XYZ file of C-alpha atoms in Angstrom:
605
model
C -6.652 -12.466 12.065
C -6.477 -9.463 9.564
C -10.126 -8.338 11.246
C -8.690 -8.743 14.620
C -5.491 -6.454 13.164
C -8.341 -3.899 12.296
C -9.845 -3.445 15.502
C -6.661 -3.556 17.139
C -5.043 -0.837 14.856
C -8.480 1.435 15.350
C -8.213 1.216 19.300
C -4.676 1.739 19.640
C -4.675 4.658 16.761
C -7.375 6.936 17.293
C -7.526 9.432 14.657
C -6.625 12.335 16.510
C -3.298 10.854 17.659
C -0.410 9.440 15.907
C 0.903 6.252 16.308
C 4.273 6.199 17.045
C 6.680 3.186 16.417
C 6.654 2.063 19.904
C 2.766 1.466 19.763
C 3.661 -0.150 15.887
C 5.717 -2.936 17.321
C 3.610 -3.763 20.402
C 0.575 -4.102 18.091
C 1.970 -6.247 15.972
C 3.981 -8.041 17.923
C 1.169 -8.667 20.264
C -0.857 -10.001 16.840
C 2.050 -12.102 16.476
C 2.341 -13.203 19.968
C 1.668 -16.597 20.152
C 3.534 -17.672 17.135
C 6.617 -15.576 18.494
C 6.098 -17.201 21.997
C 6.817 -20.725 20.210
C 9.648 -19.334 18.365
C 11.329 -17.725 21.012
C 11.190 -21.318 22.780
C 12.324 -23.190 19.972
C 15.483 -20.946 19.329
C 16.004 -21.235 22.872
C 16.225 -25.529 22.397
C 18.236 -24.944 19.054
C 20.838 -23.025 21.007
C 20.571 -24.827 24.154
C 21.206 -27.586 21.988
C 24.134 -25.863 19.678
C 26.008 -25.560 23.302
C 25.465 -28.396 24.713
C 26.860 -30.945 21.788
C 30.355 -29.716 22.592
C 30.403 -30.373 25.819
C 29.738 -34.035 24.772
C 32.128 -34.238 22.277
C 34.985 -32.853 24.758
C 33.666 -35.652 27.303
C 34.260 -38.152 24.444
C 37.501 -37.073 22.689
C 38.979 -37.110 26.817
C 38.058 -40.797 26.775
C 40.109 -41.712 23.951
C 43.105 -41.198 25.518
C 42.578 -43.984 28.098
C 40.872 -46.880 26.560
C 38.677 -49.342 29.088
C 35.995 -51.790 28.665
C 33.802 -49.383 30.731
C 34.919 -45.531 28.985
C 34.333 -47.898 25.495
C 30.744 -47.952 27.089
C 30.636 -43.861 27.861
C 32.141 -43.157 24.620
C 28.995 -44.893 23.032
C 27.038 -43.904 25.049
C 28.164 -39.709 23.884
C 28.056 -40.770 20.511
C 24.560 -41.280 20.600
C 23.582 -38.303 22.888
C 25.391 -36.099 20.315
C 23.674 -37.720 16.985
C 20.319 -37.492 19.172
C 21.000 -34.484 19.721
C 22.106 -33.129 16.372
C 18.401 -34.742 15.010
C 16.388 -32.919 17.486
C 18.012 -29.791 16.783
C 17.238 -30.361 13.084
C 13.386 -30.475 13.697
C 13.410 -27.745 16.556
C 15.618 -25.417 13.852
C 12.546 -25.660 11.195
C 9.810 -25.081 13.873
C 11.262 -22.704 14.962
C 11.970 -20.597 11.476
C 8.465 -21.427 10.832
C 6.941 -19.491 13.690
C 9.699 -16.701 13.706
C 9.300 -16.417 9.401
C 5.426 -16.678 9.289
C 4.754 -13.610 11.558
C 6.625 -11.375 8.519
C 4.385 -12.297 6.166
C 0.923 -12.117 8.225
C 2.263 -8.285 8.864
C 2.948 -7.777 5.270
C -0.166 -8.661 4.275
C -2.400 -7.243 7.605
C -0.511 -3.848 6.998
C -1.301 -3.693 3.401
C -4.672 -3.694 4.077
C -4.678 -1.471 6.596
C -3.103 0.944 4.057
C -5.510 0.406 1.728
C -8.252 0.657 3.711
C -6.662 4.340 5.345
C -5.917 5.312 1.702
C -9.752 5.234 0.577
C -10.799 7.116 4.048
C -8.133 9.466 2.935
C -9.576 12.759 1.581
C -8.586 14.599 -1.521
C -6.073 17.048 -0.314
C -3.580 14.035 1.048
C -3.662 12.533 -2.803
C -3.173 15.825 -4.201
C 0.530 16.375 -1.817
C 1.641 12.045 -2.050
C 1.981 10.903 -5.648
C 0.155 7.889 -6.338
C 4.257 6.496 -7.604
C 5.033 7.444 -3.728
C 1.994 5.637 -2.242
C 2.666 2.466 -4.307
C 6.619 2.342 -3.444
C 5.698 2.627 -0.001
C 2.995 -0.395 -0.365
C 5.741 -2.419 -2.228
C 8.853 -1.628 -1.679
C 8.820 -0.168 2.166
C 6.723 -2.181 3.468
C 9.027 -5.783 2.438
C 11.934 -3.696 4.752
C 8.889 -4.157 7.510
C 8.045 -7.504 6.697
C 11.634 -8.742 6.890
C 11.841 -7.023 10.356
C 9.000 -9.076 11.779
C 10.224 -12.101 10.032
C 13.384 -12.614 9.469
C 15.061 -10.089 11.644
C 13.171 -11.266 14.760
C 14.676 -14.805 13.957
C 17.951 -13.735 13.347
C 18.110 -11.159 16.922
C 17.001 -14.223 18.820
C 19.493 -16.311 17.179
C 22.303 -14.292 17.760
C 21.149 -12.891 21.399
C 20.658 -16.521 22.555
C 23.881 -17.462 21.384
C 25.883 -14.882 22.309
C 24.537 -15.321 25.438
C 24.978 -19.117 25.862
C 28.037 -19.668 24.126
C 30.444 -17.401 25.735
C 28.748 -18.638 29.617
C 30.146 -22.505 28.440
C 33.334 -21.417 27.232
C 33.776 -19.777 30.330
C 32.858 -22.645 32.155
C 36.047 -24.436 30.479
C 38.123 -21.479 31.087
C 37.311 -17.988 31.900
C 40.848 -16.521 31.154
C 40.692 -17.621 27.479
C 36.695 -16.559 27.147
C 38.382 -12.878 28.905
C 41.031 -12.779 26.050
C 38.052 -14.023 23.322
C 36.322 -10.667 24.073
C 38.988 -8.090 22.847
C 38.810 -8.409 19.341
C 35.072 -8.769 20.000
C 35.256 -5.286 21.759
C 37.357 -3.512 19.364
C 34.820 -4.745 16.261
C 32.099 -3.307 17.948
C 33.472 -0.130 18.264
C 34.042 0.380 14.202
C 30.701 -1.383 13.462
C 28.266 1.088 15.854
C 30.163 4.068 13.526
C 28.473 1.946 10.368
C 25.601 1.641 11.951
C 24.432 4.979 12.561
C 25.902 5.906 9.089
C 23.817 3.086 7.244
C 20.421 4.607 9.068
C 20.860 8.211 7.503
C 21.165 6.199 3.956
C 18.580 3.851 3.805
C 16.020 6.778 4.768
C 18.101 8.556 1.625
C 17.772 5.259 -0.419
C 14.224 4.648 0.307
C 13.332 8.298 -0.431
C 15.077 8.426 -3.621
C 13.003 4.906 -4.830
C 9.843 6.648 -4.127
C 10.565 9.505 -6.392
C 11.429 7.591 -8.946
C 8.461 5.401 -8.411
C 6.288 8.587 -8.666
C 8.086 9.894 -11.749
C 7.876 6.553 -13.915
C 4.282 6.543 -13.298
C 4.004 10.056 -14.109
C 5.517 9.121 -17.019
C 3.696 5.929 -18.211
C 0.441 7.787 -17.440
C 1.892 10.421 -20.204
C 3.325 7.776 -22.658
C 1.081 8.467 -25.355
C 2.093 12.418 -25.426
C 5.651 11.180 -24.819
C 5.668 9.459 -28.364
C 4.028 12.011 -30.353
C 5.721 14.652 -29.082
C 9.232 12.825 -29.328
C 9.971 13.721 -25.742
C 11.542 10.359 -25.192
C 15.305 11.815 -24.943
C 14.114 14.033 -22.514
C 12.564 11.356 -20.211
C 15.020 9.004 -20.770
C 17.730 11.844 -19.779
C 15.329 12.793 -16.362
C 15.035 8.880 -15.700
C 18.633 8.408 -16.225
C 19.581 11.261 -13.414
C 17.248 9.773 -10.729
C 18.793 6.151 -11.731
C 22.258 7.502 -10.699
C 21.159 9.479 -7.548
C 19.789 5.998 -6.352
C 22.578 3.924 -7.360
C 25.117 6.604 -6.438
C 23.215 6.398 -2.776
C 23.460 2.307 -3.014
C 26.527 2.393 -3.614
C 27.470 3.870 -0.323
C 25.093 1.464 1.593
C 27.374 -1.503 -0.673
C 30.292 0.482 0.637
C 29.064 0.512 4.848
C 28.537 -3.067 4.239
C 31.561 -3.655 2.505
C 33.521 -2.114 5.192
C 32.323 -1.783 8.080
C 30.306 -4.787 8.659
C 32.738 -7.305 8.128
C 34.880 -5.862 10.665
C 32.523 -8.661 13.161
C 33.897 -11.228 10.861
C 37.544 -10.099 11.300
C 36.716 -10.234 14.791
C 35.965 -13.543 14.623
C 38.816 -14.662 12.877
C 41.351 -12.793 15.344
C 39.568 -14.813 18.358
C 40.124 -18.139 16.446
C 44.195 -16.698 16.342
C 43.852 -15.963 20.113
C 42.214 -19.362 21.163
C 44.728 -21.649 18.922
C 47.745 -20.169 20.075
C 46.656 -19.077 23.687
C 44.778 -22.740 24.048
C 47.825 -24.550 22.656
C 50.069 -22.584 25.079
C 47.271 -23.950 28.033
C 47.286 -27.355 26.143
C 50.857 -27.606 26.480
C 50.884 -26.602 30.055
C 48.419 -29.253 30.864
C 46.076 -25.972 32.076
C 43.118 -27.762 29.389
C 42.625 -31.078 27.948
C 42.380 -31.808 24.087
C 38.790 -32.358 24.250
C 38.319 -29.138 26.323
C 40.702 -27.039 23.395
C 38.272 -29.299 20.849
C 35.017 -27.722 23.052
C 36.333 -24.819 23.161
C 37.060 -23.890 19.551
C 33.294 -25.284 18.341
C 32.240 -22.746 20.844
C 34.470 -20.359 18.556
C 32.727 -21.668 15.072
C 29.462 -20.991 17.121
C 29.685 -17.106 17.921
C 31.138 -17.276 14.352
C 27.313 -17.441 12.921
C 25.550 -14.903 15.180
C 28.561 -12.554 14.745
C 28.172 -12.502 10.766
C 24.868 -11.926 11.028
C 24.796 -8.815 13.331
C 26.102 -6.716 10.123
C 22.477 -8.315 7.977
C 20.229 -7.539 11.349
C 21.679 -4.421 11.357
C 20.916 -3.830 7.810
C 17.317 -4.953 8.542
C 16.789 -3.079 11.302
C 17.086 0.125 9.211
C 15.210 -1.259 6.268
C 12.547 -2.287 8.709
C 12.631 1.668 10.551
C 12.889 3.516 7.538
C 9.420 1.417 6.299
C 7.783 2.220 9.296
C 8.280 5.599 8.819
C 6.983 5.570 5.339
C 3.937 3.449 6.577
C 2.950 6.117 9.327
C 2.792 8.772 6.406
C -0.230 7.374 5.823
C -1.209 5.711 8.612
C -0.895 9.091 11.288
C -2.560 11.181 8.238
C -6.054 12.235 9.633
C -9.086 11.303 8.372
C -12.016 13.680 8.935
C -13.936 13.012 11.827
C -17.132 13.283 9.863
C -15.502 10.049 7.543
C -15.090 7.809 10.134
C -18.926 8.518 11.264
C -21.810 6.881 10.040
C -25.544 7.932 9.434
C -28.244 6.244 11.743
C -30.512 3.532 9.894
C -33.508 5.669 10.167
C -32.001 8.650 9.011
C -30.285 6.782 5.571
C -34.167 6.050 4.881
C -35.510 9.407 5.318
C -33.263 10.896 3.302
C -33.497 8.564 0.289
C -35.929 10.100 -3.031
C -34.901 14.054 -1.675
C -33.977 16.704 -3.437
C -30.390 18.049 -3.933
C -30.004 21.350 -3.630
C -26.978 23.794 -4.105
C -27.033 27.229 -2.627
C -24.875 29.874 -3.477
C -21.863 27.647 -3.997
C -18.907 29.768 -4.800
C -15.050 27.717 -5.043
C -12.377 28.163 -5.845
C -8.999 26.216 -5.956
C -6.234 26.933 -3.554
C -3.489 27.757 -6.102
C -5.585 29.565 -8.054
C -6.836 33.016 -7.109
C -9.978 33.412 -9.301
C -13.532 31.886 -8.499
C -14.216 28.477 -10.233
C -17.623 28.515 -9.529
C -19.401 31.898 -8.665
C -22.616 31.789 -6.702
C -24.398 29.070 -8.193
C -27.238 28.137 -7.517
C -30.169 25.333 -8.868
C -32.206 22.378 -7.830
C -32.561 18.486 -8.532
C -35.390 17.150 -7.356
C -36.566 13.348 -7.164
C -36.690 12.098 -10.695
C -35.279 15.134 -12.483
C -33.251 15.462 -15.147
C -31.073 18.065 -15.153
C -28.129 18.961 -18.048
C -25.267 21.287 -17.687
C -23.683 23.197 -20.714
C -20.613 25.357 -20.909
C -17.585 25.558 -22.262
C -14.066 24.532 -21.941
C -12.688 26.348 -17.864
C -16.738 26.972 -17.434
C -16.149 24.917 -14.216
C -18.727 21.456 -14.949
C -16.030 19.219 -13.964
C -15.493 21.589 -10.346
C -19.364 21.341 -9.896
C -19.531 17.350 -10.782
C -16.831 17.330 -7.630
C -18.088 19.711 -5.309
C -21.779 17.751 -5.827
C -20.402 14.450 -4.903
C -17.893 15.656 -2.461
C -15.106 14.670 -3.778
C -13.730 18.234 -3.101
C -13.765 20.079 -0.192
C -17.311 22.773 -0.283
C -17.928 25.417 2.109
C -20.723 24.160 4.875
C -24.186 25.307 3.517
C -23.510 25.295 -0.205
C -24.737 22.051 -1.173
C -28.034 20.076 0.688
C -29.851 16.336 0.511
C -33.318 17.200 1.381
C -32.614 19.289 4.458
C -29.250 17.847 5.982
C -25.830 19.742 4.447
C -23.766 17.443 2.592
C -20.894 18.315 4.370
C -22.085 17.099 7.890
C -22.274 13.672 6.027
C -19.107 10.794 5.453
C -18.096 10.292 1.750
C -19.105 7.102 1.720
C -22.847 8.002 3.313
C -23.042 10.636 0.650
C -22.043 7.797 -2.320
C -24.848 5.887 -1.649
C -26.853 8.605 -2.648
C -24.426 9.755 -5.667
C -22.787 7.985 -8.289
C -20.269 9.859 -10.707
C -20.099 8.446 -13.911
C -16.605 10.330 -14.982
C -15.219 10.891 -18.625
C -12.236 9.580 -17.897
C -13.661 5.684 -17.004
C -11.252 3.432 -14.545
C -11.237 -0.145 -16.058
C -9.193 -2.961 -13.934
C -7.426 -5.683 -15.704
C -10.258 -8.223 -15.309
C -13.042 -9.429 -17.342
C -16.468 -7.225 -18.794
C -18.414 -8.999 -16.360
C -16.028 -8.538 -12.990
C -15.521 -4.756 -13.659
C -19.457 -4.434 -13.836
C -19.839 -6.075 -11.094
C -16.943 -4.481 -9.063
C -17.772 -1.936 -6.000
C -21.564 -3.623 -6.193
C -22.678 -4.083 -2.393
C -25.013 -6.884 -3.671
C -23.726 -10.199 -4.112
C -26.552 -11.814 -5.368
C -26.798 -9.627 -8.669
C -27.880 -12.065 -11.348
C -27.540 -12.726 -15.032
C -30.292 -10.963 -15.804
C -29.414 -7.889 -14.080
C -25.983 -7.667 -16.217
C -27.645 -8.080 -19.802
C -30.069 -5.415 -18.519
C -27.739 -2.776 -17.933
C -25.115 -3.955 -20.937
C -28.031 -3.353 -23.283
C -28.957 -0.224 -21.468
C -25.711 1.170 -22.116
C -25.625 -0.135 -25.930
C -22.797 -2.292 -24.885
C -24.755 -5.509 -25.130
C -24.145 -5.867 -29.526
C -20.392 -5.202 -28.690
C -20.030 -7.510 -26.189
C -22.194 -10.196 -28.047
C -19.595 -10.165 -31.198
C -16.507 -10.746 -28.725
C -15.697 -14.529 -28.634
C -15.537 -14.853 -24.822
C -18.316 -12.269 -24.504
C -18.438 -10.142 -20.510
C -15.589 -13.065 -19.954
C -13.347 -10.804 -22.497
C -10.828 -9.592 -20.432
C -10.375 -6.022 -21.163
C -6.491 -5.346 -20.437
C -4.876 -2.798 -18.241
C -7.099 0.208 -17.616
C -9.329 -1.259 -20.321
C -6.852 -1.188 -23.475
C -8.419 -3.927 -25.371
C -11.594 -1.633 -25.878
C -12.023 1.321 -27.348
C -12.683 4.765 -25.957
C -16.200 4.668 -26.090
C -16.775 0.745 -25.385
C -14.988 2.079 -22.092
C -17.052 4.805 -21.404
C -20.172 2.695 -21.997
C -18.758 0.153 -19.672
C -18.220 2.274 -16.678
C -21.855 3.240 -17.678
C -23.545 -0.199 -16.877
C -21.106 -0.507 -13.985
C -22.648 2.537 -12.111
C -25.995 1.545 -13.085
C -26.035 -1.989 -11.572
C -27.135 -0.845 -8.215
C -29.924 1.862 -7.741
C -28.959 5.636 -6.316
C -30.897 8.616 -5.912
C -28.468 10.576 -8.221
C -26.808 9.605 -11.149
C -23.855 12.351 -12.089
C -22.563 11.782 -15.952
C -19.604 13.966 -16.539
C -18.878 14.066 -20.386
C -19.335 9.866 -20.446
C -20.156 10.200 -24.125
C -17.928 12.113 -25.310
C -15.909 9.127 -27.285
C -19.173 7.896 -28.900
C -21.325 9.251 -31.980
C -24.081 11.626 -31.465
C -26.401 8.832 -32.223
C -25.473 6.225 -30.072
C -25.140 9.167 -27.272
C -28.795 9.863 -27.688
C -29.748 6.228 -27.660
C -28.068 5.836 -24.137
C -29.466 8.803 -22.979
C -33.084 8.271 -24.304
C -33.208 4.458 -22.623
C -31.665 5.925 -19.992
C -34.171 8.403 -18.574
C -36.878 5.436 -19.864
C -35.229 3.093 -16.974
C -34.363 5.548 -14.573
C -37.988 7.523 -13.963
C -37.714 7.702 -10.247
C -34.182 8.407 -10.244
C -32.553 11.804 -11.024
C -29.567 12.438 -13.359
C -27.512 15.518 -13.793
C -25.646 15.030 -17.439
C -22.675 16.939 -18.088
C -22.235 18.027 -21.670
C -20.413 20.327 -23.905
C -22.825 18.664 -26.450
C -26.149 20.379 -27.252
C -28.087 17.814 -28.671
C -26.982 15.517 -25.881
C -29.087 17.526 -23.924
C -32.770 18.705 -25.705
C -34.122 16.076 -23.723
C -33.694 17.054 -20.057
C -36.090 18.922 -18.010
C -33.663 21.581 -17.685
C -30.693 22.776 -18.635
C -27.992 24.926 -16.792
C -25.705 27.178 -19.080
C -22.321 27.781 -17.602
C -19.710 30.298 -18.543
C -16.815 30.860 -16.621
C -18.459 29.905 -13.412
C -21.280 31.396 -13.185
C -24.623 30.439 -14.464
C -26.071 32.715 -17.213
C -29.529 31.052 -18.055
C -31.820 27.889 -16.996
C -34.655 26.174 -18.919
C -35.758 23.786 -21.089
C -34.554 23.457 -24.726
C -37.274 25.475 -26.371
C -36.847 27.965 -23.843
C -33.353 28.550 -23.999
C -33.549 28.548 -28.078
C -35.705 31.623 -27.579
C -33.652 33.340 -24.197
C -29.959 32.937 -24.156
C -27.843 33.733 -27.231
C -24.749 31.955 -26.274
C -26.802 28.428 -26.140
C -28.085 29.337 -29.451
C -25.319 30.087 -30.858
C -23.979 26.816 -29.588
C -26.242 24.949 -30.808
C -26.443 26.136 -34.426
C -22.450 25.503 -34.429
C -22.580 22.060 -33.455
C -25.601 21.389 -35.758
C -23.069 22.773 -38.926
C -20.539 20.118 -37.813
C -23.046 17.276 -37.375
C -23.856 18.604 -41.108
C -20.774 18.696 -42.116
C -19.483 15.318 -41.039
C -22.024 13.379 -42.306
C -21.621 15.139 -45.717
C-alpha cells in the first residue's frame, strides 16, 4: 500500500506544483477508501441501530399499562428485538472503529515515508533554512495531529453527523413541537462555540510553531553538550530553555482556556434541552398530548445527541491539530526538488562513464553570506586510478572543494566534469555512485559494527568475507576482534561506545564495502596516530589500484605517498607535484613539513 501511496503522491504532486490540502485529503482518503467505505456503513448500522432501540422500548413501556395474554406476547417479543439489537450494535461498533481507526495509522506511517523519502531528494539549501529540530517535530509531533484526523476524527464526524442527523428526524417523528423547542439551546451553543473555534485555529498554528523551535533549539543544544559543560554555559541554556518552555505553555494555556470555556458551552446545551424536554414533555404528558413510553423515547433520544454534542468541542480540536500538521507536512512536501534530481542517467550512459577522469575547471565559490571567494580558480585532474592529496591550512577551503566535488553544494555549470559530461547536468544520487565522501566527522547509527557497515550498501548479498576484508583494511579488524560480541557490538548513539578514531575507521570500511570510481577522504584520520594513518593509507592504495582517491589532509606525512599533491592556501592553489618535488619547489609545504616532523619528534620523545 505504502508503494501504491508513492506513485499516487508523485502523479498528483508534480514537482513544479504544490499540493494543496484539497488534493492532500482526496489522496489519502482515496488510499483509504475502501476501509472508510466499510466504516462509513458500519456507523451508519450503529446509529441506525442507537435510534431505533427507543422506539422499541416506548412500544414496550406503552404495553405495560394494559396487561393481556396477547401484549404479554409483544412485550417479549420487544424485549428481545431490543437485547438483539443492543448485541449487534456491539459487534457493528468495533468494526466499525476498526476501519475508521486503522486508516490514521496507515497515513501516519505512508506520510512518514514520503517525508523521508522528499527529505533525501531535498538539496542543501532547504537543510541549511529548516533546522533538523524543526524537520523532526514536524515528523513526530505534527504529523500525530494528521494521523488523528484520518483516524479518529473521521470516526468521530461520522458519529456525530449520523446522529445528529438521525436522532433529531425520530424525535420529531414523536413530536415535532418538542424536537422545535430542543433546537434553541442547541442554536444559541453554536453561536459561542464557532467564536472558539476560529480562536483555537490561530493557536494551535502558534502552539505547533512554538514546539518546533524548541525542538530545533534542544537539539542545537544536545549537539553542543560537550562545549556546554566545559564552558559552564549550562545557566545560560537552562535560562534560554526555560523562556521557550513558558512561551509554549503560556500558548497552551490559552488552548486549555478555549476548551475550558468555550467548548463546553455544547454540553450546557445539552443539559438545558434535557430542562426543556422534562418539563415541556411532562406538561404534554399531563395533557395526554404523549404517552410515557413516548416521554421515555423521547428523552433516550436526548442522552443520544448528548454523545455527538460533547464530542463536537474534541473534533473541533482535531480538526485544527490535523490542519495545522498539514501545513507543516507541505513545508516539505511543496519544497522543490531540482528537476535534474528527480532524473535518472540511461543504462548505457552509467557504463560509459564509469573508470573516467574527474576534472575541475576553473572552479571559483563562494558562500552566499560570505563575500570573499572560498575557492579561487582552481583547477586539477583525477584520472582513473590516481591518487591525489590536498594540503592547506585551516579556511584554505579543502572541506568547500570535498563538497563542491561530490555535489553536495551547489557549483557553477562547467566547473567540475566526469569524463566529458558536467557534473551538474547529473542527479545527486547518479553522481554518488561514482563518489563516495568519507567525512571527518563519521555518522554512526545506534546499531551494531556489522549493520552500520553494511548500511546504504545496494548489495544484499555482501558476505562474511567481504566484511573482514574491509575491517582489516581499515585496521579495525584487531579492535573489533578484542570486543566480546565482536561487529555484533553495538556501538551506541552516533557511535559513543567507540572512540574517535575506531569511528573514523568504521565509516572507513563502510564506504569501502561497495566499489566507486572515486573515493573522497576528508581529514578521516585525523583522530588516529600517524602510524596507524599510514597503515590505512598504504593498504589502501594496495586494494584500491583501479580506483582513484583524493585524501584530504592537513597532515604531511599522510600524504608522501600520493601521486600528487595539491597545496591550498586561502583558496587558491599555490603548487602541484609529487613529494620530492614539492620538497624542492614550494616553501610553504616545506616549511610544513619540517614543523610537523619537530612535533612527531617531539611527542615521541
Amino acid at each position: 500500500m505504502w508503494l501504491e501511496s508513492q506513485h499516487l503522491f508523485i502523479r498528483i504532486h508534480p514537482n513544479k506544483s504544490l499540493m494543496t490540502k484539497t488534493q492532500f485529503f482526496l489522496h489519502y482518503l482515496k488510499m483509504n477508501r475502501k476501509s472508510y467505505l466499510l466504516a462509513v456503513v458500519f456507523i451508519f448500522l450503529v446509529n441506525w441501530l442507537q435510534v431505533e432501540i427507543p422506539r422499541y422500548i416506548q412500544l414496550a413501556i406503552d404495553l405495560i399499562a394494559d396487561a393481556t395474554p396477547s401484549n404479554d406476547h409483544n412485550l417479549n417479543t420487544y424485549v428481545a428485538i431490543v437485547v438483539g439489537m443492543s448485541v449487534a450494535m456491539v459487534v457493528v461498533r468495533i468494526l466499525s472503529r476498526v476501519y475508521a481507526l486503522n486508516p490514521g495509522r496507515i497515513t501516519e506511517a505512508s506520510l512518514k515515508n514520503t517525508l523521508l523519502n522528499k527529505l533525501n531528494q531535498l538539496p542543501h539549501s532547504f537543510h541549511d533554512r529548516f533546522a533538523s529540530g524543526r524537520l523532526i517535530s514536524i515528523i513526530n509531533n505534527d504529523l500525530a495531529g494528521i494521523r488523528l484526523l484520518f483516524g479518529v476524527g473521521f470516526l468521530q464526524f461520522f458519529n456525530a453527523f449520523l446522529a445528529l442527523s438521525l436522532t433529531p428526524l425520530w424525535m420529531w417523528r414523536i413530536s415535532p413541537e418538542l424536537t422545535l423547542y430542543s433546537v434553541i439551546p442547541i442554536s444559541i451553543a453554536f453561536v459561542i462555540f464557532r467564536v472558539g473555534f476560529k480562536r483555537m485555529k490561530v493557536l494551535h498554528l502558534e502552539h505547533m510553531q512554538r514546539l518546533q523551535s524548541l525542538s530545533a533549539k534542544l537539539m542545537s543544544y544536545l549537539s553542543g553538550i560537550d562545549l556546554i559543560k566545559s564552558q559552564q554555559m549550562s545557566p545560560w541554556v537552562l535560562a534560554e530553555t526555560e523562556k521557550l518552555n513558558q512561551q509554549l505553555l503560556q500558548c497552551r494555556m490559552k488552548i486549555t482556556r478555549i476548551q475550558v470555556f468555550f467548548m463546553p458551552v455544547l454540553d450546557y446545551a445539552n443539559d438545558a434541552m434535557k430542562i426543556l424536554i422534562l418539563g415541556l414533555g411532562g406538561y404534554m404528558l399531563m395533557n395526554q398530548e404523549l404517552t410515557l413510553g413516548e416521554i421515555t423515547a423521547f428523552l433516550t433520544y436526548s442522552v443520544l445527541l448528548a454523545m455527538p454534542l460533547m464530542q463536537l468541542g474534541r473534533i473541533a480540536t482535531i480538526y485544527q491539530r490535523g490542519i495545522v500538521g498539514i501545513q507543516s507536512a507541505q513545508t516539505i512536501l511543496n519544497a522543490q526538488v531540482p528537476d535534474k534530481d528527480q532524473a535518472s542517467l540511461p543504462s548505457e550512459l552509467v557504463e560509459s562513464l564509469q573508470g573516467q577522469t574527474f576534472s575541475v575547471r576553473n572552479l571559483s565559490f563562494r558562500y552566499q553570506a560570505e563575500g570573499r571567494l572560498i575557492l579561487d580558480d582552481v583547477s586539477f585532474d583525477i584520472p582513473p586510478g590516481r591518487k591525489v592529496g590536498v594540503l592547506g591550512g585551516i579556511g584554505a577551503g579543502k572541506t568547500t572543494l570535498v563538497n563542491c566535488l561530490n555535489h553536495h553544494l551547489e557549483v557553477p555549470e562547467g566547473a567540475i566534469y566526469l569524463g566529458d559530461k558536467d557534473v551538474t547536468a547529473f542527479s545527486r544520487s547518479d553522481l554518488r555512485r561514482y563518489v563516495k565522501t568519507i567525512t571527518q566527522d563519521p555518522y554512526l547509527f545506534s546499531a551494531t559494527i556489522e549493520d552500520n557497515i553494511r548500511f546504504g550498501a545496494s548489495e544484499s548479498d555482501i558476505g562474511r568475507e567481504q566484511l573482514d576484508d574491509v575491517l582489516a583494511l581499515s585496521q579495525l579488524a584487531s579492535d573489533v576482534a578484542r570486543f566480546e560480541q565482536g561487529d555484533q557490538t553495538l556501538v551506541g548513539e552516533k557511535g559513543i561506545m567507540l572512540s574517535g578514531g575506531q569511528k573514523q575507521r568504521l565509516s572507513i570500511a563502510r564506504a569501502l564495502l561497495e566499489p566507486a570510481d572515486l573515493i573522497i577522504m576528508d581529514n578521516v584520520l585525523s583522530a588516529v596516530d600517524y602510524e596507524t594513518e599510514r597503515n590505512i593509507l598504504q593498504g589502501l592504495f594496495s586494494r584500491l589500484e583501479n580506483q582513484s582517491v583524493l585524501v584530504v589532509s592537513h597532515r604531511v606525512n599522510a600524504l608522501e605517498y600520493m601521486d600528487e599533491i595539491i597545496v591550498l592556501n586561502e583558496g587558491r592553489i599555490i603548487a602541484k607535484g609529487n613529494h620530492a618535488t614539492l620538497l624542492k619547489t614550494c616553501p610553504y609545504y616545506v616549511e610544513t613539513w619540517q614543523l610537523q616532523q619537530n612535533e612527531t619528534e617531539a611527542s615521541a620523545c
